[in-house]
Amino acid sequence: MPRAFAEATLFPARDGNADAPVLVVYSSLDEPLARPMIEGFQAANPDVAVRYEEMLTGEVHDRIVHETDAGRKTADFAFSSAMDLQVKLSNDGYAQRSDLPMSEQWPQWANWRNTAYALTFEPAVFVYHKPSFKGRKPPASRAEFVAHLKSEGEAVYGRIGTYDIERSGVGFLFMARDQEQFGDIWTVIRAMGAAGVKLYSTSSAILERVADGRFVLGYNILGSYAADWASRNPNVGIVLPKDYTVVMSRIGLVPQAAASPELGRRYLAFFMSKEGQEILSRELQIAAVSPEVSGSNTARTMRALLGAQLKPVPVSPGLMVYLDQVKRARLIARWNDVLRMQ
């Protein structure tokens, strides 16, 4: 049973109308990060109030399913980093089609039947403590990562961090993609186990320890959070692994049982617009997907620079393989076994 409440913030309509229609958003993005997008939307739509409900990715999915199945109305817009759960909502009939001005121009990999749209472009990166690499380069590929752990031995023991794939949805997604992209991934996991890797469910727990030097390296960290930390902490360095860089996206959709689907579509259209995507890249420090947006923090620029190195996770039912409990349990069991083999 989902929680009866979430962290809710009300943004009153700019025009002062206390009876203004209310756009309800369920989202896994921290409210302070989401605020510039909401404010941009309200500047363009001063007659709309916004109720922003922040919750965990699993709760976004479960609440929409529970409320819909109970015959009640649910959110007008859902935004989540759990790509698999968002596609499952779409595939299982809990999302409605949204034909929008940008739908035709949206990249094919980022649009599933005009129901689920990838709205961000976020690479999995290596992070490193810059002072620990003074006068030498940090590892730039998985082979170099393993070589560094082996050559440094005791000096790096217990000073490596990555996600706990049992507790972190994005960590599990990155690991599952690693297994598909890289035949030798278990050598990397084995080397991290031998180096006393520490596991966390959040990006900030790892980045905080890299920033203050407790950790020298972080593996497969969500690039948007890493960029935000690096902008405020000069000791945090970022590497997009040159062998391949997995890219995940946050997915937006309008639920089938939305109370005000037209408001949900209006917000989704703003999110996909040039203005909305510029707010995303400039103010939220998250790379934009839209082909209309230029600048360094965009999918277009990153692809021009890195080409085939980037491996975006396509928005498609293929994502639901990660929800198969047998396959999931098998991957987690092997992960735990390999880490403990040391």
CSV table of C-alpha atoms in Angstrom, one decimal:
chain,number,residue,atom,x,y,z
A,1,MET,CA,0.0,0.0,0.0
A,2,PRO,CA,1.5,3.4,-0.9
A,3,ARG,CA,2.0,6.1,1.6
A,4,ALA,CA,-1.0,8.3,2.1
A,5,PHE,CA,1.1,11.4,1.7
A,6,ALA,CA,4.2,12.8,0.1
A,7,GLU,CA,6.3,15.9,0.5
A,8,ALA,CA,3.8,18.4,-1.2
A,9,THR,CA,4.6,22.0,-2.1
A,10,LEU,CA,1.9,24.3,-3.5
A,11,PHE,CA,2.9,27.1,-5.9
A,12,PRO,CA,-0.1,29.5,-6.1
A,13,ALA,CA,-1.2,30.9,-9.5
A,14,ARG,CA,0.7,34.0,-10.4
A,15,ASP,CA,-2.5,35.9,-11.3
A,16,GLY,CA,-3.6,35.7,-7.7
A,17,ASN,CA,-6.7,33.7,-8.4
A,18,ALA,CA,-7.3,31.5,-5.3
A,19,ASP,CA,-9.6,29.3,-7.4
A,20,ALA,CA,-7.2,28.7,-10.2
A,21,PRO,CA,-6.9,25.2,-11.7
A,22,VAL,CA,-4.2,23.1,-10.0
A,23,LEU,CA,-1.7,21.0,-11.9
A,24,VAL,CA,-0.7,18.0,-9.8
A,25,VAL,CA,2.8,16.6,-10.3
A,26,TYR,CA,4.2,13.4,-8.9
A,27,SER,CA,8.0,13.5,-9.2
A,28,SER,CA,11.2,11.9,-7.8
A,29,LEU,CA,13.2,15.1,-8.5
A,30,ASP,CA,14.0,17.1,-5.3
A,31,GLU,CA,11.7,20.1,-5.1
A,32,PRO,CA,14.5,22.7,-4.9
A,33,LEU,CA,15.9,21.4,-8.2
A,34,ALA,CA,12.4,21.3,-9.8
A,35,ARG,CA,11.5,24.9,-8.7
A,36,PRO,CA,13.1,26.7,-11.7
A,37,MET,CA,11.1,24.6,-14.1
A,38,ILE,CA,7.8,25.2,-12.2
A,39,GLU,CA,8.5,28.9,-12.0
A,40,GLY,CA,9.2,29.0,-15.8
A,41,PHE,CA,6.0,27.2,-16.5
A,42,GLN,CA,4.0,29.5,-14.3
A,43,ALA,CA,5.6,32.6,-15.9
A,44,ALA,CA,4.1,31.3,-19.2
A,45,ASN,CA,0.9,30.1,-17.5
A,46,PRO,CA,0.1,32.6,-14.7
A,47,ASP,CA,-3.4,31.2,-14.4
A,48,VAL,CA,-2.3,27.8,-13.2
A,49,ALA,CA,-1.4,26.7,-9.6
A,50,VAL,CA,1.0,23.8,-9.2
A,51,ARG,CA,0.9,21.1,-6.5
A,52,TYR,CA,4.3,19.4,-6.5
A,53,GLU,CA,4.5,16.0,-4.7
A,54,GLU,CA,8.0,14.7,-4.2
A,55,MET,CA,8.3,11.0,-3.6
A,56,LEU,CA,10.5,8.0,-4.2
A,57,THR,CA,10.5,6.5,-7.7
A,58,GLY,CA,8.7,3.3,-6.6
A,59,GLU,CA,6.0,5.5,-4.9
A,60,VAL,CA,5.4,7.5,-8.1
A,61,HIS,CA,4.5,4.2,-9.9
A,62,ASP,CA,2.6,2.6,-7.0
A,63,ARG,CA,0.4,5.6,-6.3
A,64,ILE,CA,-0.6,6.1,-9.9
A,65,VAL,CA,-1.5,2.3,-10.2
A,66,HIS,CA,-3.3,2.3,-6.8
A,67,GLU,CA,-5.3,5.4,-7.4
A,68,THR,CA,-6.2,4.4,-11.0
A,69,ASP,CA,-7.2,0.9,-10.0
A,70,ALA,CA,-9.4,2.3,-7.2
A,71,GLY,CA,-11.3,4.4,-9.7
A,72,ARG,CA,-9.8,7.7,-8.4
A,73,LYS,CA,-8.1,10.5,-10.1
A,74,THR,CA,-4.3,10.7,-10.0
A,75,ALA,CA,-1.5,13.1,-11.0
A,76,ASP,CA,-1.7,15.2,-14.1
A,77,PHE,CA,2.0,14.7,-14.8
A,78,ALA,CA,4.5,12.1,-13.6
A,79,PHE,CA,8.3,12.6,-13.7
A,80,SER,CA,10.7,9.9,-12.6
A,81,SER,CA,14.3,8.6,-13.0
A,82,ALA,CA,13.0,5.0,-12.8
A,83,MET,CA,12.9,4.5,-16.5
A,84,ASP,CA,11.7,0.9,-16.2
A,85,LEU,CA,8.8,1.8,-13.9
A,86,GLN,CA,7.7,4.7,-16.1
A,87,VAL,CA,7.7,2.5,-19.2
A,88,LYS,CA,5.8,-0.1,-17.3
A,89,LEU,CA,3.1,2.5,-16.5
A,90,SER,CA,2.9,3.3,-20.3
A,91,ASN,CA,2.9,-0.4,-21.3
A,92,ASP,CA,0.3,-1.4,-18.8
A,93,GLY,CA,-2.2,1.3,-19.9
A,94,TYR,CA,-1.7,3.8,-17.0
A,95,ALA,CA,-0.4,6.6,-19.3
A,96,GLN,CA,-2.2,8.4,-22.1
A,97,ARG,CA,-1.0,9.5,-25.5
A,98,SER,CA,0.3,13.1,-25.7
A,99,ASP,CA,0.7,14.4,-29.2
A,100,LEU,CA,2.7,17.6,-28.7
A,101,PRO,CA,4.3,20.3,-30.8
A,102,MET,CA,7.8,18.7,-30.3
A,103,SER,CA,6.7,15.1,-30.6
A,104,GLU,CA,7.8,14.7,-34.3
A,105,GLN,CA,11.2,16.3,-33.6
A,106,TRP,CA,11.9,14.3,-30.5
A,107,PRO,CA,14.7,11.7,-30.9
A,108,GLN,CA,13.3,8.2,-31.6
A,109,TRP,CA,15.1,6.5,-28.7
A,110,ALA,CA,13.6,9.1,-26.4
A,111,ASN,CA,9.9,8.7,-27.3
A,112,TRP,CA,7.7,5.6,-26.8
A,113,ARG,CA,4.5,6.0,-28.8
A,114,ASN,CA,4.0,9.6,-27.7
A,115,THR,CA,3.1,8.3,-24.2
A,116,ALA,CA,6.5,8.3,-22.4
A,117,TYR,CA,9.2,10.9,-23.2
A,118,ALA,CA,12.8,11.0,-22.1
A,119,LEU,CA,13.3,14.6,-21.0
A,120,THR,CA,16.9,14.5,-19.8
A,121,PHE,CA,20.3,13.1,-20.9
A,122,GLU,CA,22.3,11.9,-17.9
A,123,PRO,CA,25.6,10.0,-18.3
A,124,ALA,CA,27.0,7.5,-15.8
A,125,VAL,CA,30.5,8.9,-15.0
A,126,PHE,CA,33.6,8.2,-13.0
A,127,VAL,CA,34.2,10.8,-10.3
A,128,TYR,CA,37.6,11.4,-8.6
A,129,HIS,CA,39.2,13.5,-5.9
A,130,LYS,CA,41.4,15.9,-7.9
A,131,PRO,CA,44.2,16.4,-5.2
A,132,SER,CA,44.7,12.6,-5.1
A,133,PHE,CA,45.5,12.7,-8.8
A,134,LYS,CA,47.9,15.7,-8.8
A,135,GLY,CA,50.4,15.3,-11.7
A,136,ARG,CA,48.7,12.2,-13.2
A,137,LYS,CA,45.6,11.4,-15.1
A,138,PRO,CA,42.6,9.7,-13.5
A,139,PRO,CA,41.3,6.4,-15.1
A,140,ALA,CA,39.4,7.1,-18.3
A,141,SER,CA,38.2,3.6,-19.1
A,142,ARG,CA,37.1,0.5,-17.1
A,143,ALA,CA,40.4,-1.2,-17.9
A,144,GLU,CA,42.3,1.8,-16.5
A,145,PHE,CA,40.0,1.8,-13.5
A,146,VAL,CA,40.9,-1.8,-12.7
A,147,ALA,CA,44.6,-1.2,-13.3
A,148,HIS,CA,44.6,1.8,-11.0
A,149,LEU,CA,42.9,-0.2,-8.2
A,150,LYS,CA,45.4,-3.0,-8.6
A,151,SER,CA,48.5,-0.8,-8.7
A,152,GLU,CA,47.5,1.4,-5.8
A,153,GLY,CA,46.6,-1.5,-3.5
A,154,GLU,CA,46.4,-0.4,0.2
A,155,ALA,CA,46.5,3.3,-0.7
A,156,VAL,CA,43.0,3.1,-2.2
A,157,TYR,CA,41.5,0.4,0.0
A,158,GLY,CA,38.1,1.4,1.4
A,159,ARG,CA,38.3,4.7,-0.6
A,160,ILE,CA,36.1,3.7,-3.6
A,161,GLY,CA,32.3,4.2,-3.8
A,162,THR,CA,29.5,3.1,-6.0
A,163,TYR,CA,25.7,2.5,-5.8
A,164,ASP,CA,24.2,-0.4,-3.9
A,165,ILE,CA,22.3,-2.0,-6.7
A,166,GLU,CA,19.9,-3.7,-4.3
A,167,ARG,CA,18.7,-0.3,-3.0
A,168,SER,CA,19.4,2.1,-5.8
A,169,GLY,CA,17.2,1.9,-8.9
A,170,VAL,CA,19.6,3.9,-11.0
A,171,GLY,CA,22.5,1.9,-9.7
A,172,PHE,CA,20.8,-1.3,-10.8
A,173,LEU,CA,19.9,0.1,-14.2
A,174,PHE,CA,23.6,1.2,-14.8
A,175,MET,CA,24.9,-2.3,-13.7
A,176,ALA,CA,22.4,-4.1,-16.0
A,177,ARG,CA,23.5,-1.9,-18.9
A,178,ASP,CA,27.2,-2.6,-18.0
A,179,GLN,CA,26.5,-6.3,-18.2
A,180,GLU,CA,25.0,-5.8,-21.7
A,181,GLN,CA,27.7,-3.5,-23.0
A,182,PHE,CA,30.9,-4.9,-21.5
A,183,GLY,CA,31.8,-8.6,-21.6
A,184,ASP,CA,34.4,-8.2,-18.9
A,185,ILE,CA,32.3,-6.2,-16.4
A,186,TRP,CA,32.8,-8.8,-13.6
A,187,THR,CA,36.5,-8.1,-13.6
A,188,VAL,CA,35.7,-4.5,-12.7
A,189,ILE,CA,33.3,-5.6,-9.9
A,190,ARG,CA,35.9,-8.1,-8.6
A,191,ALA,CA,38.6,-5.4,-8.5
A,192,MET,CA,36.3,-3.0,-6.6
A,193,GLY,CA,35.5,-5.8,-4.1
A,194,ALA,CA,39.2,-6.4,-3.6
A,195,ALA,CA,39.6,-2.7,-3.0
A,196,GLY,CA,37.0,-2.6,-0.3
A,197,VAL,CA,34.4,-0.7,-2.2
A,198,LYS,CA,31.7,1.0,-0.1
A,199,LEU,CA,28.1,0.9,-1.4
A,200,TYR,CA,25.5,3.7,-1.1
A,201,SER,CA,21.9,4.2,-2.2
A,202,THR,CA,22.4,7.9,-3.1
A,203,SER,CA,24.7,9.9,-5.3
A,204,SER,CA,25.3,12.6,-2.7
A,205,ALA,CA,26.7,10.2,-0.1
A,206,ILE,CA,29.4,9.2,-2.6
A,207,LEU,CA,30.1,12.7,-3.9
A,208,GLU,CA,30.4,14.1,-0.4
A,209,ARG,CA,33.1,11.6,0.4
A,210,VAL,CA,35.0,12.3,-2.9
A,211,ALA,CA,34.8,16.0,-2.3
A,212,ASP,CA,36.5,15.8,1.1
A,213,GLY,CA,39.0,13.2,0.1
A,214,ARG,CA,37.7,10.2,2.1
A,215,PHE,CA,37.2,8.6,-1.3
A,216,VAL,CA,39.5,8.8,-4.3
A,217,LEU,CA,37.1,7.4,-6.9
A,218,GLY,CA,33.4,6.8,-7.5
A,219,TYR,CA,32.1,4.4,-10.2
A,220,ASN,CA,29.0,4.8,-12.4
A,221,ILE,CA,27.8,8.0,-10.7
A,222,LEU,CA,24.9,9.9,-12.2
A,223,GLY,CA,26.5,12.7,-14.2
A,224,SER,CA,23.9,15.4,-13.4
A,225,TYR,CA,24.5,15.2,-9.6
A,226,ALA,CA,28.3,14.9,-10.2
A,227,ALA,CA,28.2,18.1,-12.3
A,228,ASP,CA,26.2,19.9,-9.6
A,229,TRP,CA,28.7,18.9,-6.9
A,230,ALA,CA,31.7,19.7,-9.2
A,231,SER,CA,30.3,23.2,-9.8
A,232,ARG,CA,30.4,23.8,-6.0
A,233,ASN,CA,33.5,21.7,-5.0
A,234,PRO,CA,36.7,22.3,-6.9
A,235,ASN,CA,38.1,19.0,-5.7
A,236,VAL,CA,35.5,16.9,-7.5
A,237,GLY,CA,36.6,15.8,-11.0
A,238,ILE,CA,34.5,14.0,-13.6
A,239,VAL,CA,35.4,11.5,-16.4
A,240,LEU,CA,33.0,10.2,-19.1
A,241,PRO,CA,34.5,6.7,-19.6
A,242,LYS,CA,35.9,6.5,-23.1
A,243,ASP,CA,35.2,2.8,-23.6
A,244,TYR,CA,31.5,3.5,-23.4
A,245,THR,CA,29.3,5.8,-21.4
A,246,VAL,CA,25.8,4.7,-20.4
A,247,VAL,CA,23.2,7.5,-20.5
A,248,MET,CA,19.9,7.3,-18.6
A,249,SER,CA,17.0,9.7,-18.7
A,250,ARG,CA,14.2,10.9,-16.5
A,251,ILE,CA,10.8,10.1,-18.2
A,252,GLY,CA,7.7,12.3,-18.2
A,253,LEU,CA,4.2,11.2,-18.9
A,254,VAL,CA,0.5,12.1,-18.5
A,255,PRO,CA,-1.3,9.4,-16.5
A,256,GLN,CA,-4.4,7.8,-18.0
A,257,ALA,CA,-6.5,8.8,-14.9
A,258,ALA,CA,-5.1,12.3,-14.6
A,259,ALA,CA,-7.7,14.7,-13.1
A,260,SER,CA,-6.6,17.5,-15.6
A,261,PRO,CA,-4.8,15.8,-18.5
A,262,GLU,CA,-4.8,19.0,-20.5
A,263,LEU,CA,-2.8,20.7,-17.7
A,264,GLY,CA,-0.4,17.7,-17.6
A,265,ARG,CA,0.1,18.0,-21.4
A,266,ARG,CA,0.6,21.7,-21.1
A,267,TYR,CA,3.4,21.1,-18.5
A,268,LEU,CA,4.9,18.3,-20.6
A,269,ALA,CA,4.9,20.6,-23.7
A,270,PHE,CA,6.7,23.3,-21.7
A,271,PHE,CA,9.2,20.7,-20.4
A,272,MET,CA,9.9,19.8,-24.1
A,273,SER,CA,9.9,23.3,-25.4
A,274,LYS,CA,13.1,25.2,-26.2
A,275,GLU,CA,12.6,27.4,-23.1
A,276,GLY,CA,11.9,24.5,-20.8
A,277,GLN,CA,14.9,22.5,-22.0
A,278,GLU,CA,17.1,25.6,-21.6
A,279,ILE,CA,16.0,25.9,-18.0
A,280,LEU,CA,16.9,22.2,-17.5
A,281,SER,CA,20.4,22.6,-18.9
A,282,ARG,CA,21.2,26.0,-17.5
A,283,GLU,CA,19.5,26.1,-14.1
A,284,LEU,CA,19.0,22.4,-13.1
A,285,GLN,CA,22.5,21.4,-14.5
A,286,ILE,CA,20.9,18.5,-16.3
A,287,ALA,CA,21.6,17.9,-20.0
A,288,ALA,CA,18.8,18.7,-22.4
A,289,VAL,CA,17.4,16.2,-25.0
A,290,SER,CA,15.8,18.7,-27.4
A,291,PRO,CA,17.5,19.1,-30.8
A,292,GLU,CA,16.5,22.8,-30.6
A,293,VAL,CA,18.8,23.5,-27.7
A,294,SER,CA,22.5,24.3,-28.1
A,295,GLY,CA,25.3,24.7,-25.6
A,296,SER,CA,27.7,22.4,-23.8
A,297,ASN,CA,25.0,20.8,-21.5
A,298,THR,CA,23.0,19.2,-24.3
A,299,ALA,CA,22.6,15.7,-25.9
A,300,ARG,CA,23.4,17.3,-29.3
A,301,THR,CA,26.7,18.7,-28.2
A,302,MET,CA,27.7,15.7,-26.2
A,303,ARG,CA,27.0,13.4,-29.2
A,304,ALA,CA,28.9,15.7,-31.5
A,305,LEU,CA,31.9,15.4,-29.2
A,306,LEU,CA,31.7,11.8,-28.1
A,307,GLY,CA,29.6,10.0,-30.8
A,308,ALA,CA,29.3,6.3,-30.4
A,309,GLN,CA,30.9,6.4,-27.0
A,310,LEU,CA,27.5,7.4,-25.6
A,311,LYS,CA,25.0,4.6,-25.1
A,312,PRO,CA,21.6,6.1,-24.2
A,313,VAL,CA,19.1,3.7,-22.7
A,314,PRO,CA,16.2,3.6,-25.2
A,315,VAL,CA,12.6,4.4,-23.9
A,316,SER,CA,11.0,1.1,-24.9
A,317,PRO,CA,9.4,-2.0,-23.4
A,318,GLY,CA,12.9,-3.6,-23.4
A,319,LEU,CA,13.4,-1.7,-20.2
A,320,MET,CA,11.0,-4.0,-18.4
A,321,VAL,CA,13.5,-6.8,-18.5
A,322,TYR,CA,15.0,-5.1,-15.5
A,323,LEU,CA,11.7,-5.6,-13.6
A,324,ASP,CA,11.8,-9.4,-14.1
A,325,GLN,CA,12.3,-10.6,-10.5
A,326,VAL,CA,14.1,-13.8,-11.5
A,327,LYS,CA,16.7,-11.9,-13.7
A,328,ARG,CA,17.0,-9.1,-11.1
A,329,ALA,CA,17.6,-11.6,-8.3
A,330,ARG,CA,20.2,-13.4,-10.4
A,331,LEU,CA,22.1,-10.3,-11.2
A,332,ILE,CA,22.1,-9.1,-7.5
A,333,ALA,CA,23.2,-12.5,-6.3
A,334,ARG,CA,26.1,-12.6,-8.7
A,335,TRP,CA,27.0,-9.0,-7.8
A,336,ASN,CA,27.1,-9.9,-4.1
A,337,ASP,CA,29.0,-13.1,-4.7
A,338,VAL,CA,31.7,-11.4,-6.8
A,339,LEU,CA,32.1,-8.5,-4.3
A,340,ARG,CA,32.5,-11.0,-1.4
A,341,MET,CA,34.9,-13.4,-3.2
A,342,GLN,CA,37.9,-11.4,-1.9
